[in-house]
Coordinates of C-alpha atoms in Angstrom, one line a residue:
M1 CA 26.5 10.6 2.5
T2 CA 29.7 11.4 0.8
G3 CA 30.3 11.4 -2.9
T4 CA 26.7 12.0 -4.1
P5 CA 25.6 14.6 -6.7
H6 CA 24.0 16.6 -3.8
E7 CA 27.5 17.9 -3.0
P8 CA 29.1 20.7 -5.1
P9 CA 31.4 19.3 -7.8
S10 CA 35.1 19.6 -7.4
P11 CA 37.0 22.1 -9.6
H12 CA 39.1 19.2 -10.7
D13 CA 36.5 17.4 -12.8
S14 CA 37.7 14.1 -14.1
P15 CA 36.0 12.7 -17.1
G16 CA 38.1 9.5 -17.3
P17 CA 40.6 8.2 -19.8
A18 CA 41.0 9.8 -23.2
T19 CA 40.6 6.4 -24.9
P20 CA 37.7 4.5 -23.4
D21 CA 37.8 0.7 -23.0
N22 CA 34.3 0.3 -24.4
G23 CA 34.9 -2.1 -27.3
P24 CA 34.5 -4.1 -29.4
T25 CA 32.4 -1.8 -31.6
L26 CA 29.3 -3.0 -33.4
T27 CA 27.6 -1.8 -36.6
R28 CA 23.9 -1.1 -36.6
E29 CA 23.4 -4.2 -38.6
E30 CA 25.2 -6.3 -36.0
F31 CA 23.2 -4.6 -33.2
D32 CA 19.9 -5.3 -35.0
T33 CA 20.8 -9.0 -35.2
L34 CA 21.5 -9.0 -31.5
F35 CA 18.2 -7.1 -30.8
D36 CA 16.2 -9.7 -32.7
A37 CA 18.1 -12.5 -30.9
V38 CA 17.1 -11.4 -27.4
R39 CA 13.6 -10.0 -28.3
N40 CA 10.8 -11.8 -26.5
W41 CA 7.8 -10.0 -27.8
G42 CA 4.6 -12.0 -27.3
R43 CA 6.0 -13.8 -24.2
W44 CA 3.0 -12.5 -22.1
S45 CA -0.6 -11.8 -22.8
P46 CA -1.6 -8.3 -23.9
Q47 CA -3.0 -7.7 -20.4
Q48 CA 0.4 -8.5 -18.8
A49 CA 2.8 -7.2 -21.5
D50 CA 3.4 -3.7 -20.1
R51 CA 4.8 -5.3 -16.9
G52 CA 7.3 -7.1 -19.1
A53 CA 9.9 -9.1 -17.2
W54 CA 8.3 -8.3 -13.9
N55 CA 5.8 -11.0 -14.8
R56 CA 8.6 -13.5 -14.1
V57 CA 8.5 -12.8 -10.4
T58 CA 5.9 -15.1 -8.8
P59 CA 4.9 -15.4 -5.1
E60 CA 7.4 -18.3 -5.0
H61 CA 10.2 -16.0 -6.1
V62 CA 9.2 -13.6 -3.4
R63 CA 9.2 -16.4 -0.8
R64 CA 12.6 -17.5 -1.8
A65 CA 13.9 -14.0 -1.7
T66 CA 12.7 -13.4 1.8
A67 CA 14.7 -16.5 2.9
L68 CA 17.9 -14.5 2.1
V69 CA 17.2 -12.1 5.0
R70 CA 19.4 -13.1 7.9
T71 CA 20.6 -10.1 9.8
G72 CA 17.8 -7.7 8.9
T73 CA 20.2 -5.0 7.8
T74 CA 18.5 -2.6 5.4
V75 CA 20.4 -0.5 2.8
P76 CA 18.6 2.2 0.8
M77 CA 20.2 3.1 -2.5
A78 CA 18.6 6.4 -3.6
L79 CA 20.7 9.5 -4.0
P80 CA 19.7 12.6 -2.0
W81 CA 17.2 14.8 -3.8
N82 CA 19.5 16.7 -6.1
T83 CA 18.7 20.5 -6.4
R84 CA 22.3 21.7 -7.3
P85 CA 23.3 22.0 -11.0
G86 CA 26.5 20.4 -12.1
P87 CA 28.1 18.5 -14.9
D88 CA 26.1 15.4 -13.8
N89 CA 22.9 17.3 -13.1
A90 CA 21.8 19.4 -16.0
K91 CA 18.2 19.6 -14.8
P92 CA 18.2 20.0 -11.0
A93 CA 15.2 18.9 -9.0
L94 CA 13.0 21.5 -7.2
H95 CA 12.4 21.7 -3.5
Y96 CA 10.9 24.7 -1.7
M97 CA 8.8 25.4 1.3
S98 CA 5.1 26.2 0.5
D99 CA 3.9 26.8 4.1
L100 CA 6.0 27.9 7.1
G101 CA 3.2 27.6 9.6
D102 CA 1.7 30.9 8.7
V103 CA -1.0 30.0 6.1
E104 CA -3.6 28.0 8.1
A105 CA -5.2 28.4 11.5
P106 CA -2.5 29.0 14.1
E107 CA -2.7 25.8 16.0
P108 CA -1.2 23.4 15.4
S109 CA 1.3 25.0 13.0
C110 CA 1.8 23.2 9.7
H111 CA 4.9 23.1 7.5
K112 CA 4.6 22.1 3.9
D113 CA 6.9 21.8 0.9
F114 CA 6.9 21.2 -2.8
I115 CA 9.0 18.9 -4.9
A116 CA 9.3 18.4 -8.7
V117 CA 11.8 16.7 -10.9
D118 CA 12.7 15.9 -14.5
Y119 CA 14.2 12.7 -13.4
H120 CA 15.4 11.0 -16.6
G121 CA 19.0 12.1 -16.3
K122 CA 22.1 11.5 -14.2
G123 CA 21.2 13.3 -10.9
V124 CA 18.2 11.3 -9.6
S125 CA 17.8 7.6 -8.7
H126 CA 14.9 6.4 -10.8
L127 CA 13.2 3.6 -12.6
D128 CA 12.8 3.4 -16.3
A129 CA 9.4 1.8 -17.3
L130 CA 8.9 0.1 -20.7
S131 CA 7.5 3.2 -22.3
H132 CA 10.7 5.1 -21.8
I133 CA 12.6 3.7 -24.8
A134 CA 11.5 3.0 -28.4
Y135 CA 13.8 1.4 -31.1
R136 CA 13.0 1.6 -34.8
G137 CA 9.8 3.4 -33.7
R138 CA 8.5 0.5 -31.5
L139 CA 8.2 0.0 -27.8
Y140 CA 8.3 -3.4 -26.1
D141 CA 6.0 -6.1 -27.6
G142 CA 5.8 -4.2 -30.9
H143 CA 3.7 -1.2 -29.9
T144 CA 4.1 1.8 -32.2
A145 CA 5.5 4.5 -30.0
R146 CA 3.6 7.4 -31.7
E147 CA 0.3 5.5 -31.2
V148 CA 0.7 4.9 -27.5
V149 CA 2.8 7.8 -26.2
D150 CA 1.7 11.4 -26.5
A151 CA 1.5 14.6 -24.5
G152 CA -0.9 12.9 -22.1
G153 CA 1.6 10.2 -21.2
A154 CA 2.0 6.5 -22.1
R155 CA -1.0 4.2 -22.7
F156 CA 1.3 1.2 -22.8
G157 CA 4.3 0.4 -20.6
A158 CA 3.6 3.1 -18.0
V159 CA 5.1 2.8 -14.6
A160 CA 1.7 2.5 -13.0
A161 CA 1.4 -0.9 -14.6
L162 CA 4.5 -2.2 -12.9
G163 CA 3.5 -1.9 -9.2
P164 CA 6.1 -2.9 -6.6
L165 CA 8.8 -5.5 -7.1
V166 CA 10.1 -7.9 -4.3
T167 CA 12.7 -10.3 -5.5
K168 CA 16.3 -11.5 -5.2
G169 CA 18.9 -8.9 -5.9
V170 CA 22.5 -9.7 -7.0
L171 CA 25.3 -7.2 -6.7
L172 CA 28.0 -7.5 -9.3
D173 CA 30.6 -5.5 -7.4
M174 CA 33.2 -5.2 -10.1
P175 CA 35.8 -3.2 -8.2
V176 CA 35.8 -5.9 -5.5
V177 CA 36.2 -8.6 -8.2
L178 CA 39.0 -6.7 -9.9
G179 CA 40.7 -5.4 -6.8
T180 CA 40.3 -1.7 -7.8
D181 CA 38.7 1.3 -6.2
W182 CA 36.4 1.8 -9.2
L183 CA 36.1 1.2 -12.9
E184 CA 37.2 4.1 -15.0
P185 CA 34.5 5.9 -17.0
G186 CA 34.3 4.3 -20.4
K187 CA 35.1 0.9 -19.1
A188 CA 32.8 -1.9 -20.5
V189 CA 31.8 -4.9 -18.4
H190 CA 31.5 -7.9 -20.7
A191 CA 29.6 -11.3 -20.4
E192 CA 32.9 -13.0 -19.4
D193 CA 33.3 -10.4 -16.6
V194 CA 29.8 -11.2 -15.3
L195 CA 30.6 -14.9 -15.2
A196 CA 33.9 -14.2 -13.4
A197 CA 32.0 -12.0 -10.9
E198 CA 29.5 -14.8 -10.2
K199 CA 32.4 -17.1 -9.4
A200 CA 34.4 -14.6 -7.3
L201 CA 31.4 -13.3 -5.3
G202 CA 29.7 -16.7 -4.8
V203 CA 26.4 -15.7 -6.6
T204 CA 24.4 -17.1 -9.4
I205 CA 22.0 -14.9 -11.5
G206 CA 18.7 -16.7 -11.9
D207 CA 15.2 -16.4 -13.1
G208 CA 13.3 -13.4 -11.8
D209 CA 16.5 -11.8 -10.3
A210 CA 17.5 -8.2 -10.2
V211 CA 21.1 -7.5 -11.3
L212 CA 22.8 -4.5 -9.9
L213 CA 26.2 -3.4 -11.4
R214 CA 28.5 -1.4 -9.1
S215 CA 31.3 0.4 -11.0
G216 CA 32.3 2.5 -8.0
H217 CA 31.0 5.7 -9.7
F218 CA 30.2 7.6 -6.5
R219 CA 33.4 6.6 -4.8
R220 CA 35.3 8.0 -7.8
R221 CA 33.2 11.1 -7.8
A222 CA 33.8 11.7 -4.1
E223 CA 37.6 11.5 -4.6
L224 CA 38.1 13.0 -8.0
G225 CA 35.1 15.3 -8.6
A226 CA 32.1 15.3 -10.9
W227 CA 32.1 14.7 -14.6
N228 CA 29.4 14.3 -17.3
P229 CA 28.4 10.6 -17.4
D230 CA 26.7 11.1 -20.7
S231 CA 30.2 11.5 -22.2
A232 CA 32.0 8.7 -20.2
S233 CA 30.7 6.1 -17.8
A234 CA 31.4 2.5 -17.0
G235 CA 28.6 0.1 -17.8
F236 CA 27.5 -3.1 -19.6
H237 CA 28.7 -3.9 -23.1
V238 CA 25.9 -5.2 -25.2
D239 CA 27.5 -8.6 -25.3
V240 CA 26.2 -9.1 -21.7
M241 CA 22.6 -9.0 -22.8
P242 CA 22.2 -12.5 -24.3
L243 CA 23.6 -14.0 -21.0
L244 CA 21.1 -12.0 -19.0
A245 CA 18.3 -12.9 -21.4
E246 CA 19.1 -16.6 -21.0
R247 CA 19.1 -16.3 -17.2
G248 CA 15.6 -14.7 -17.3
I249 CA 16.2 -11.7 -15.2
A250 CA 13.5 -9.2 -14.2
L251 CA 15.5 -6.0 -13.6
I252 CA 18.8 -4.4 -14.3
G253 CA 20.3 -1.5 -12.3
G254 CA 23.5 0.2 -11.4
D255 CA 25.4 3.3 -10.2
G256 CA 25.4 4.5 -13.8
D257 CA 22.6 3.9 -16.2
S258 CA 23.7 0.4 -17.2
D259 CA 25.1 1.5 -20.6
V260 CA 28.8 1.9 -21.1
R261 CA 29.5 5.3 -22.5
P262 CA 30.6 6.2 -25.2
S263 CA 28.4 3.7 -26.8
P264 CA 30.1 0.9 -28.7
V265 CA 27.3 0.7 -31.3
E266 CA 27.5 2.9 -34.3
G267 CA 24.8 5.6 -34.3
L268 CA 23.1 4.4 -31.1
H269 CA 23.5 6.3 -27.9
S270 CA 21.9 3.8 -25.4
P271 CA 22.0 0.3 -26.8
V272 CA 21.6 -1.5 -23.5
H273 CA 18.5 0.6 -22.8
A274 CA 17.1 -0.5 -26.2
L275 CA 17.9 -4.2 -25.6
A276 CA 16.6 -4.3 -22.0
L277 CA 13.5 -2.2 -22.2
T278 CA 12.4 -2.6 -25.8
A279 CA 13.6 -6.1 -26.8
M280 CA 13.5 -7.9 -23.4
G281 CA 10.9 -5.9 -21.4
V282 CA 13.3 -5.5 -18.5
P283 CA 12.9 -2.2 -16.5
L284 CA 16.1 -0.4 -15.5
L285 CA 17.2 1.3 -12.3
D286 CA 19.6 4.3 -12.9
N287 CA 21.9 6.3 -10.7
L288 CA 21.9 4.2 -7.6
D289 CA 24.3 4.9 -4.8
L290 CA 25.7 1.4 -4.2
E291 CA 28.6 2.3 -1.9
A292 CA 26.8 1.4 1.3
L293 CA 25.4 -1.8 -0.2
S294 CA 29.0 -2.8 -1.3
T295 CA 30.2 -2.4 2.3
A296 CA 27.2 -4.3 3.7
C297 CA 27.7 -7.2 1.3
A298 CA 31.4 -7.4 2.1
E299 CA 30.7 -7.4 5.8
A300 CA 28.0 -10.1 5.4
G301 CA 30.2 -12.1 3.0
R302 CA 27.4 -12.5 0.5
Y303 CA 26.2 -10.6 -2.6
A304 CA 22.6 -11.8 -2.8
F305 CA 19.8 -10.2 -0.8
L306 CA 16.1 -9.3 -0.7
L307 CA 15.4 -6.3 -2.9
T308 CA 12.3 -4.1 -2.8
V309 CA 11.5 -1.5 -5.5
A310 CA 8.3 0.6 -5.1
P311 CA 7.9 3.1 -7.9
L312 CA 5.4 5.9 -7.6
N313 CA 1.9 5.1 -9.0
I314 CA 1.9 7.6 -11.9
P315 CA -0.7 6.8 -14.6
G316 CA 1.0 7.4 -18.0
G317 CA 4.4 7.9 -16.5
T318 CA 7.5 6.7 -18.3
G319 CA 9.3 5.9 -15.0
S320 CA 9.6 7.2 -11.4
P321 CA 12.0 8.5 -8.9
V322 CA 12.6 5.6 -6.5
N323 CA 14.5 4.5 -3.4
P324 CA 15.2 0.7 -3.8
V325 CA 16.1 -1.0 -0.5
A326 CA 18.2 -4.1 0.0
V327 CA 17.6 -6.3 3.1
L328 CA 20.4 -8.7 4.1

């Protein structure tokens, strides 16, 4: 697959424009007002709360999502396991062979390998569980982070509590909407852009849906080379979040990490993470390769599909590497 972080970066790294289009800026006071406006703590029982917005997805949501399957085309979205360091992969994953058929009895020969990863970064497709982000010392539903997350893992909001998700996915393919190859790093997608994308793509974001934002990140990377997405990446401006909260979504994902970078909020590096995970209880999918899905949706003439997400069952985990699959 071209343009993924598995490939060596180009010597002509391209970080994007010198002046990012990520405004308007917000003060911390303005952000706190927004946080409190979209916060839905207490929405579910204490026994359900660490699944957050995934509680919105009922068997009826799943049934309706399966009705979106027409051709049976399946599109995986995970990047290749990324073992090469680069400007967008500061902590490469590990993969080595642990048995080359010479350890156990001779027949049949057996080959084994080992994998490991520090996945909360830019080089691995992964899911953020609710324990991943605290704001003002609190996790989702008001849990004090220091009381429920320690060296042994998370006792609230762990990925093991989420289980699999099957729901309707909506691709907000912004380069298609805008008639461009990609959004430049640092470009913010606003609420008005989401509404325009719904109209242009013939989709409506609804209750229990998963919203995936394509900026064209990996097409740009393939053509111009790697850069550090922590410094500059296209993504949602915080003004999108009241709209998504009103729609009752279950999941946000994208080919970045959903946040526009640099952050438009004073003193806060990941404001969309704080609003989604901590205020709204909405898990996030980061670093998806959405190029094949963009092509498949364009060929099908529709941008809604069945989406499956099956994180690893890691007790205490703050997330998981994952390979979401769209079915059209």
